[in-house]
mmCIF file of C-alpha atoms in Angstrom:
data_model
loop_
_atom_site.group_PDB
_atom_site.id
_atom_site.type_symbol
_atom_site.label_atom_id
_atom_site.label_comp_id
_atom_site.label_asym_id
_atom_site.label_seq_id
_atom_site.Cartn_x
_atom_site.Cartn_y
_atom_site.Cartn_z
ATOM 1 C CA UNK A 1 77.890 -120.626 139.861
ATOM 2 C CA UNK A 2 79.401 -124.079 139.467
ATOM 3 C CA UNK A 3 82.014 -125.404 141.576
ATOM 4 C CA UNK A 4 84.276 -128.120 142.012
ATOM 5 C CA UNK A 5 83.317 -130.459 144.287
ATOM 6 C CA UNK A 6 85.209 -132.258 147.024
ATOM 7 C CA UNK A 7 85.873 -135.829 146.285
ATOM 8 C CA UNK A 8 88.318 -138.615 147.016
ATOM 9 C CA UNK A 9 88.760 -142.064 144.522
ATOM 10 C CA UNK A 10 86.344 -144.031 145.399
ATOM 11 C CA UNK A 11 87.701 -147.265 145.477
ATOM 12 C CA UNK A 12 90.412 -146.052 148.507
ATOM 13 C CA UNK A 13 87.741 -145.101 150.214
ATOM 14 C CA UNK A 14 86.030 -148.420 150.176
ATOM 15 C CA UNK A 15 89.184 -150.062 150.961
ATOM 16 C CA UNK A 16 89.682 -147.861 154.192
ATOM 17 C CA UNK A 17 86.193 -148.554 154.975
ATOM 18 C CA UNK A 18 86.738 -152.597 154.903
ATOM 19 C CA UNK A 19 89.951 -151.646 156.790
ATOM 20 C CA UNK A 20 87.627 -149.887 159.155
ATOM 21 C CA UNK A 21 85.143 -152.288 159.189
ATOM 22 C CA UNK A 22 87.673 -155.056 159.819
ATOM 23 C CA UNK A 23 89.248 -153.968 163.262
ATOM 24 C CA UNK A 24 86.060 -153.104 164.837
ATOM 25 C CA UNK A 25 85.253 -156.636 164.251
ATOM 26 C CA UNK A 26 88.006 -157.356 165.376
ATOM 27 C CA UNK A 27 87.891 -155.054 168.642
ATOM 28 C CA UNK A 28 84.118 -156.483 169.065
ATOM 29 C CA UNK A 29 85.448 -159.869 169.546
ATOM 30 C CA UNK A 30 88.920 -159.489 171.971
ATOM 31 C CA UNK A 31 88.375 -155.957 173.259
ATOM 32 C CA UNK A 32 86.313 -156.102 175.951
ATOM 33 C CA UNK A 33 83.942 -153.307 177.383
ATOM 34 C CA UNK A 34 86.691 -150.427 175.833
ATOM 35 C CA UNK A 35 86.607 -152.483 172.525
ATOM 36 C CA UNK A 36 82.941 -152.863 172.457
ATOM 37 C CA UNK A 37 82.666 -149.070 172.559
ATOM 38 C CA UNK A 38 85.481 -147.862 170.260
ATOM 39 C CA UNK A 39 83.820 -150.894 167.722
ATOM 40 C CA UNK A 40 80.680 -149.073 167.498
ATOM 41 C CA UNK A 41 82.492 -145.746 167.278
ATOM 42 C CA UNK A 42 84.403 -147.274 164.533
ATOM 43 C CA UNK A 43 81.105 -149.256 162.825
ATOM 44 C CA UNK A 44 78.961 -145.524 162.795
ATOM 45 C CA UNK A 45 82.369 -144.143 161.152
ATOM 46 C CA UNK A 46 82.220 -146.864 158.292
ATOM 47 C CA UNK A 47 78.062 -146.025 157.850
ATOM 48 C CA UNK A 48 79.010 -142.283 157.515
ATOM 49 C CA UNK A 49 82.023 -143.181 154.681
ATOM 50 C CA UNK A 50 79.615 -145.711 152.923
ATOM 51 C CA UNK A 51 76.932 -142.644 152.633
ATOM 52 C CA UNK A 52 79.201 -140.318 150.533
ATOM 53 C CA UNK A 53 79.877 -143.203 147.622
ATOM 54 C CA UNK A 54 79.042 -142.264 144.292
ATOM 55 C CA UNK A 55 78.670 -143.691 140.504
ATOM 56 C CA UNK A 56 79.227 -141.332 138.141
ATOM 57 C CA UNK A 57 78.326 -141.905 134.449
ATOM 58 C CA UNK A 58 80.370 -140.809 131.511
ATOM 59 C CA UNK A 59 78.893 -137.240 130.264
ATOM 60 C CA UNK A 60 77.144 -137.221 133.350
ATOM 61 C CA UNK A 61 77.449 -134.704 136.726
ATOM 62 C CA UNK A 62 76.279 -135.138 139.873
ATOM 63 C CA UNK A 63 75.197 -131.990 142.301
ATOM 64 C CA UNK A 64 75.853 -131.930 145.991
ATOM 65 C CA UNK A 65 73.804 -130.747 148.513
ATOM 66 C CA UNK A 66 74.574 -131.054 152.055
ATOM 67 C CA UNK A 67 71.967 -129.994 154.656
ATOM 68 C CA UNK A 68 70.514 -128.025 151.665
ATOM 69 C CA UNK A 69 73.773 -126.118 151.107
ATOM 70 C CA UNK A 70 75.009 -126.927 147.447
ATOM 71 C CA UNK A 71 78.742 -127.972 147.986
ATOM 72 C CA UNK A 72 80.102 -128.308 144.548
ATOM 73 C CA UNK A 73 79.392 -130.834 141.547
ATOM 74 C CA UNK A 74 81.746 -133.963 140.868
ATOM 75 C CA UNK A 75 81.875 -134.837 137.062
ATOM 76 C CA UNK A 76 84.635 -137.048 136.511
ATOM 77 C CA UNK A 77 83.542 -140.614 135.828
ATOM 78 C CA UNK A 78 83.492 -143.722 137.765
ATOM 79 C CA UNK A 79 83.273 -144.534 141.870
ATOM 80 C CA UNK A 80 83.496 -141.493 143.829
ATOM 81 C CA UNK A 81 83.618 -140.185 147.161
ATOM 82 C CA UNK A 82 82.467 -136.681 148.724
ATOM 83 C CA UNK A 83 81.660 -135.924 151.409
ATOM 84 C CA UNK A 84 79.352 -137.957 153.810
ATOM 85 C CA UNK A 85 75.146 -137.625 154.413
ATOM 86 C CA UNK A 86 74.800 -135.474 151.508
ATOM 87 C CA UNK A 87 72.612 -135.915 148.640
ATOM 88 C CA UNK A 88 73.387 -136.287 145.490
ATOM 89 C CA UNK A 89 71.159 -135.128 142.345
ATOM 90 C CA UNK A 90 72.444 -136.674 138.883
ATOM 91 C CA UNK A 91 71.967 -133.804 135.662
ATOM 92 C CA UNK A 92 72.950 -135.357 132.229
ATOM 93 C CA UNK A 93 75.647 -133.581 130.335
ATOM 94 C CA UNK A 94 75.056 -135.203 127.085
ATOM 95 C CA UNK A 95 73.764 -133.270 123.549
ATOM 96 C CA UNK A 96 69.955 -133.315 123.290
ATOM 97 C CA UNK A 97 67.648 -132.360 120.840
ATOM 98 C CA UNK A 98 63.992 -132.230 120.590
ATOM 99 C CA UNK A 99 61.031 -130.833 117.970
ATOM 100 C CA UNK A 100 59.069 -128.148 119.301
ATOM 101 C CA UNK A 101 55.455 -129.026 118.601
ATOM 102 C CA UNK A 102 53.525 -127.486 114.992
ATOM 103 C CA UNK A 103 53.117 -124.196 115.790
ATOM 104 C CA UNK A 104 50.052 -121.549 114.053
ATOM 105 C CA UNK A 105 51.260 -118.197 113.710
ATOM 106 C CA UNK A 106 50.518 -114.777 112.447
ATOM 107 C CA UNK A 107 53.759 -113.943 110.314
ATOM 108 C CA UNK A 108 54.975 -110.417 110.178
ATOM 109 C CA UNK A 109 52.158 -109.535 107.081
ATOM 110 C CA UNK A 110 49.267 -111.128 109.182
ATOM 111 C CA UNK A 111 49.213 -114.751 107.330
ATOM 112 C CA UNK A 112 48.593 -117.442 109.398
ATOM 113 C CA UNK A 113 51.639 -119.921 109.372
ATOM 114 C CA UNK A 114 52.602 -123.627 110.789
ATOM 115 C CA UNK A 115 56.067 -123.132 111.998
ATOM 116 C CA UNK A 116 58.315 -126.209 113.779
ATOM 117 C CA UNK A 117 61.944 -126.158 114.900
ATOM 118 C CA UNK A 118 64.575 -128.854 116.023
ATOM 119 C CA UNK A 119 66.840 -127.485 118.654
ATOM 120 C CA UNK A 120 69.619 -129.253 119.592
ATOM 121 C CA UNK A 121 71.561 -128.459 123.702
ATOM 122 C CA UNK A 122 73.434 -129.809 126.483
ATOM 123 C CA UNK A 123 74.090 -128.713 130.138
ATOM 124 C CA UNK A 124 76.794 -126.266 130.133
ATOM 125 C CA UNK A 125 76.285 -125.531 133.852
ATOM 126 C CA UNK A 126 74.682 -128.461 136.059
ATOM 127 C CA UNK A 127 74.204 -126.202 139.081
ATOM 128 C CA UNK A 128 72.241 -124.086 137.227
ATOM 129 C CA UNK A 129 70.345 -126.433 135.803
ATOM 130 C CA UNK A 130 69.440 -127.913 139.062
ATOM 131 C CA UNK A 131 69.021 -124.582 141.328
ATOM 132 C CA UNK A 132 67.955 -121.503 138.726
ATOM 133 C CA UNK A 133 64.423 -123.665 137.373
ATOM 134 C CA UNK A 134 62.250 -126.166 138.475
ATOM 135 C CA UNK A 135 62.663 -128.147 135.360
ATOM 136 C CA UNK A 136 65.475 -127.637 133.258
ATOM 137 C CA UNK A 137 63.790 -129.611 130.309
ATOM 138 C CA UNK A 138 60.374 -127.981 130.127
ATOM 139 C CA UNK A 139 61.690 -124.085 130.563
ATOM 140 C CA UNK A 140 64.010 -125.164 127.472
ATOM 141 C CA UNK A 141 61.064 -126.462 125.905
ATOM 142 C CA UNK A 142 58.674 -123.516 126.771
ATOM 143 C CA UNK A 143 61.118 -121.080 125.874
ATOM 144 C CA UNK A 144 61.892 -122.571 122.637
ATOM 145 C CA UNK A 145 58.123 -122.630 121.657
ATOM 146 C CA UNK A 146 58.140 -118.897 122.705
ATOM 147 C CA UNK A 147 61.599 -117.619 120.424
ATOM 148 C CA UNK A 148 60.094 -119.727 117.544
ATOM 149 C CA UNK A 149 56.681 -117.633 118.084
ATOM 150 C CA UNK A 150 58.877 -114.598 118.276
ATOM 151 C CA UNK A 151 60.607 -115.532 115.464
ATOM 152 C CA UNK A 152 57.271 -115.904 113.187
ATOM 153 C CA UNK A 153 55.941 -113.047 113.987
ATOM 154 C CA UNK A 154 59.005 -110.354 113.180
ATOM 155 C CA UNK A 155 59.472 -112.321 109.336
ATOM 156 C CA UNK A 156 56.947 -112.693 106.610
ATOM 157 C CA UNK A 157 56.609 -115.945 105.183
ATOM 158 C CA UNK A 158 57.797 -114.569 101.775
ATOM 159 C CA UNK A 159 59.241 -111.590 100.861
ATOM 160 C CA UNK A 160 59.868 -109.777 97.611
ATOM 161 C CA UNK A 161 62.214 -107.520 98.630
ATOM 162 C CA UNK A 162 66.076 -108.288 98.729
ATOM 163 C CA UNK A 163 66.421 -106.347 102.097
ATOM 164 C CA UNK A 164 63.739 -107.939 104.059
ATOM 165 C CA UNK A 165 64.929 -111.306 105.640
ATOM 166 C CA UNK A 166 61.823 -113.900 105.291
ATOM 167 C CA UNK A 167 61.208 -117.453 106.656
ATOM 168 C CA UNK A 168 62.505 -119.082 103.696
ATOM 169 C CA UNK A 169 65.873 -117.952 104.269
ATOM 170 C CA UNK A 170 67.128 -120.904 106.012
ATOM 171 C CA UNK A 171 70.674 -120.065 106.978
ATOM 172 C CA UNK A 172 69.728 -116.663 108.368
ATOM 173 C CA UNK A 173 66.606 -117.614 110.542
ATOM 174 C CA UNK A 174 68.538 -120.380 111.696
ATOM 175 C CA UNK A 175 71.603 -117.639 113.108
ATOM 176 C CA UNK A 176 68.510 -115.373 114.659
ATOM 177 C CA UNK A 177 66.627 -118.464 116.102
ATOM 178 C CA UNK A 178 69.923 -119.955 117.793
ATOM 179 C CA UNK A 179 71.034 -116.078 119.192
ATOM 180 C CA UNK A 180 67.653 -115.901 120.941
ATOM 181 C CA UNK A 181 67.361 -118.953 122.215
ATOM 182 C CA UNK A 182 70.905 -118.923 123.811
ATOM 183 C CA UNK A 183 69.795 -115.514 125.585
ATOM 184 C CA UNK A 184 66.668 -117.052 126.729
ATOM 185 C CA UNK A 185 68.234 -120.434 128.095
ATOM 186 C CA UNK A 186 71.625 -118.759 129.672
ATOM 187 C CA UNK A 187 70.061 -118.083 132.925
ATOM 188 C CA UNK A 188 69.374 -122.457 133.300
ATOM 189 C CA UNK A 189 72.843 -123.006 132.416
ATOM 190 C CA UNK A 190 72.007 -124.323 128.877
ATOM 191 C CA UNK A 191 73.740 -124.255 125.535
ATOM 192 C CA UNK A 192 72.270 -124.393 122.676
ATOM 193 C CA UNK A 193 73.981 -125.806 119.832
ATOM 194 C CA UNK A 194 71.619 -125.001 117.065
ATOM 195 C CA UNK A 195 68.339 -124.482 116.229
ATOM 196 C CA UNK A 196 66.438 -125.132 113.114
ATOM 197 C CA UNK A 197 63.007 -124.890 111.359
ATOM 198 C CA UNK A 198 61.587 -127.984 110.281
ATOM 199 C CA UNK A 199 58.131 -127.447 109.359
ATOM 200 C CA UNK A 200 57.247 -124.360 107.598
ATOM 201 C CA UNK A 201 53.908 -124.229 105.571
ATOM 202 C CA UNK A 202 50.705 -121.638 105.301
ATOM 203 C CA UNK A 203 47.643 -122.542 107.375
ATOM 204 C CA UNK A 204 45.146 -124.661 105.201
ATOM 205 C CA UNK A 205 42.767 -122.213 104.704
ATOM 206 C CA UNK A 206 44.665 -120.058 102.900
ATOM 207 C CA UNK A 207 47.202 -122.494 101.708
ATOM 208 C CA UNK A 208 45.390 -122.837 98.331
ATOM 209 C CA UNK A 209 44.914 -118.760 97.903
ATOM 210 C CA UNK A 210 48.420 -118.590 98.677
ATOM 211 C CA UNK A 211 49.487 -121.317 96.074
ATOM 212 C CA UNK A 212 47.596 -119.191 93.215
ATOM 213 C CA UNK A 213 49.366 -115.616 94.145
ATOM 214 C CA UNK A 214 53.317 -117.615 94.370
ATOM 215 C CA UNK A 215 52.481 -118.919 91.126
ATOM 216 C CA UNK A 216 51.236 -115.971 89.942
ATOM 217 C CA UNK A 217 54.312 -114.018 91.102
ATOM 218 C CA UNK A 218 56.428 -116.693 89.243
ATOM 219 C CA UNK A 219 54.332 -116.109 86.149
ATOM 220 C CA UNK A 220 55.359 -112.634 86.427
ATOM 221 C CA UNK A 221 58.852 -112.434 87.267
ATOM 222 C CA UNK A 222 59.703 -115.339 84.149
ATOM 223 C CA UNK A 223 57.396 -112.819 82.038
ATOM 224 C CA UNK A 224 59.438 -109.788 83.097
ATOM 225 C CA UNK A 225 62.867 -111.543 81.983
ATOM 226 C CA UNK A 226 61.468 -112.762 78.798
ATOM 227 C CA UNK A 227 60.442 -108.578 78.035
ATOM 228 C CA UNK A 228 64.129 -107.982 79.065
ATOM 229 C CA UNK A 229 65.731 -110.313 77.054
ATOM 230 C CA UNK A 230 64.040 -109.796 73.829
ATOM 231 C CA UNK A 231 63.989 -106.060 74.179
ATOM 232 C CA UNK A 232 68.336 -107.066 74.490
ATOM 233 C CA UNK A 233 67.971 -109.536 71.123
ATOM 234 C CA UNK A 234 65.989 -106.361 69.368
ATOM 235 C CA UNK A 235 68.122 -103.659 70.120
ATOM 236 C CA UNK A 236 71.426 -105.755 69.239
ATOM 237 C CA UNK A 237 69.565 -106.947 65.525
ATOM 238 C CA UNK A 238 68.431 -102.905 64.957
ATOM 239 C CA UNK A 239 72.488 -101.976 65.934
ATOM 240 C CA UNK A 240 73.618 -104.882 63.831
ATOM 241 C CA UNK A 241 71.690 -103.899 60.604
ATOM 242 C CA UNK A 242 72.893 -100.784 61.151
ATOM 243 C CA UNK A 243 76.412 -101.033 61.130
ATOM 244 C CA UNK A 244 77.172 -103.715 58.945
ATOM 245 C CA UNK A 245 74.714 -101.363 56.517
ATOM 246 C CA UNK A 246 72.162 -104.351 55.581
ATOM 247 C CA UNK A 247 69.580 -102.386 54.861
ATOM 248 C CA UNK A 248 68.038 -98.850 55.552
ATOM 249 C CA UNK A 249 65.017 -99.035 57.815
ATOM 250 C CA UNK A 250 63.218 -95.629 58.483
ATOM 251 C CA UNK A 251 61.342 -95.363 61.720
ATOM 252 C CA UNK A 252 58.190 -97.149 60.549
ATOM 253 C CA UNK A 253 59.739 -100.115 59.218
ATOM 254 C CA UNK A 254 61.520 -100.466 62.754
ATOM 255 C CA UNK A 255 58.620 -99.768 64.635
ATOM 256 C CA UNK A 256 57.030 -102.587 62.468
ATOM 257 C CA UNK A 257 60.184 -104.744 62.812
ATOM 258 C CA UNK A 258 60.678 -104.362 66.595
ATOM 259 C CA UNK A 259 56.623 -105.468 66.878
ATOM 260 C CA UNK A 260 57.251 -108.461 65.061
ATOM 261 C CA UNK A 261 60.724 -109.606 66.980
ATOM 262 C CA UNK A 262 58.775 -109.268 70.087
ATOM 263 C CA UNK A 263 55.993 -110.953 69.137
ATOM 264 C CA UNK A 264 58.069 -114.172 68.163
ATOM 265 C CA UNK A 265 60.436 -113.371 71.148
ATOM 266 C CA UNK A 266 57.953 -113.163 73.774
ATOM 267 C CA UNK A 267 54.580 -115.469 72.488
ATOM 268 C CA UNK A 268 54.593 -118.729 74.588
ATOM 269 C CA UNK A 269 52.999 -120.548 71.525
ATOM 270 C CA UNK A 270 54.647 -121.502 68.461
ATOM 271 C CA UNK A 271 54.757 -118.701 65.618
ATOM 272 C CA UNK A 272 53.345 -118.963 62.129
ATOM 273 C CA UNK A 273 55.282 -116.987 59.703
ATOM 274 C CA UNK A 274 53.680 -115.137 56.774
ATOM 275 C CA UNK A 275 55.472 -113.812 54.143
ATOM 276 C CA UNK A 276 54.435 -110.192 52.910
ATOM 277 C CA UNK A 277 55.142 -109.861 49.140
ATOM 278 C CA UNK A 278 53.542 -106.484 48.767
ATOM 279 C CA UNK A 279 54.604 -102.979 50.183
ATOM 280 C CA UNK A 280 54.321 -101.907 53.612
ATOM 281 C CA UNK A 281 53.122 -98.176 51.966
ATOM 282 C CA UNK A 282 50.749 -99.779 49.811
#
């Protein structure tokens, strides 16, 4: 949708408007009646080139409008001319970023959640931006509130499963959030750079119920690689004493062996030995 503008350098068109400016003075004061005229011909002239001056900022655009019409934008920088009684409406170029407000949502298992993201854009297209929405800044705003909700709801806050994408997986989210909110804010001419959560916690009343089951979880998991690693250590001593022909063990003085191994391997307390001087078939 965005267009080039038409635009001279503005400082040769000041200078032909002094030049203007000059000789109808000039004509007002030696031309007579004819002079008198073609000086005001000449002084509306200079009011219609001083209306199409412009300042344009670095990273900054300007859209042009003339009777309502949009003519074209004009983004290189300093004093510029287009063309005359139009108006002129000036649309930033430079990277923003903003913090969507704390956000409480149901995740994808039903948990209430406060979510936050930082997403960071600029104007890609300034006509766009001007003409497609009545506020460029709030629709990115809304609809970043909106693909964050999205977001919450279609991922659980944790997941056990090595398929299922959660929150917590930073990188990831991050890639989905950005996709959806380029989508969303394509039609107002907006890129977004990147988007990020910032803020990701469960709801305080179930925070604390929430806290017991992770730690639970954790309690489990370290449990279940303790049981694998000492069922490892037993099953390399019982093939050890076995080859290297140590001693003869029949299947009761394993069973009783492998018992104590994993009691010493697995206990989370400190283990008192006692020594058994009498016969296991006594």
């Amino acid at each position: 949708m965005e267009r080039r503008a038409f635009r001279l350098n503005g400082f040769l068109a000041l200078l032909v408007a002094l030049a203007l400016a000059v000789v109808a003075g000039l004509l007002l004061l030696n031309g007579g009646v004819a002079g008198l005229v073609l000086a005001i011909v000449l002084g509306l002239v200079v009011l219609l080139v001083l209306t199409g001056f412009a300042v344009i900022n670095p990273n900054e655009a300007n859209v042009v409008q003339f009777m309502g019409r949009y003519v074209g934008t004009v983004t290189d920088p300093g004093l510029q001319w287009v063309l005359p009684l139009t108006t002129k409406r000036k649309v930033t170029l430079r990277v923003r970023n903003f913090e969507t407000a704390r956000l409480k949502v149901n995740d994808a298992d039903g948990n209430p959640v406060e979510i936050a993201a930082v997403v960071v854009y600029k104007v890609a297209d300034a006509a766009r931006a001007v003409f497609s929405v009545d506020d460029y800044e709030e629709y990115v705003s809304i609809q970043s509130e909106a693909a964050v909700r999205h977001l919450a709801t279609t991922h659980p806050y944790d997941s056990h499963e090595e398929s299922r994408t959660s929150l917590r997986d930073g990188v990831t989210v991050a890639e989905e959030l950005t996709t959806e909110l380029r989508e969303r804010t394509e039609l107002a001419g907006i890129e977004v750079l990147e988007a990020r959560i910032t803020h990701l916690a469960y709801a305080p009343e179930i925070a604390q119920a929430m806290l017991v089951r992770q730690q639970a979880a954790q309690v489990v998991a370290a449990r279940t690689r303790i049981v694998e690693g000492a069922v490892g250590m037993v099953q390399l001593a019982l093939d050890r004493l076995a080859a290297e022909g140590v001693v003869d063990l029949d299947e009761e003085r394993k069973a009783q062996m492998v018992s104590n191994l994993l009691v010493v391997l697995c206990g989370d307390r400190a283990i008192q030995p006692v020594v058994n001087t009498g016969s296991l078939y006594a």
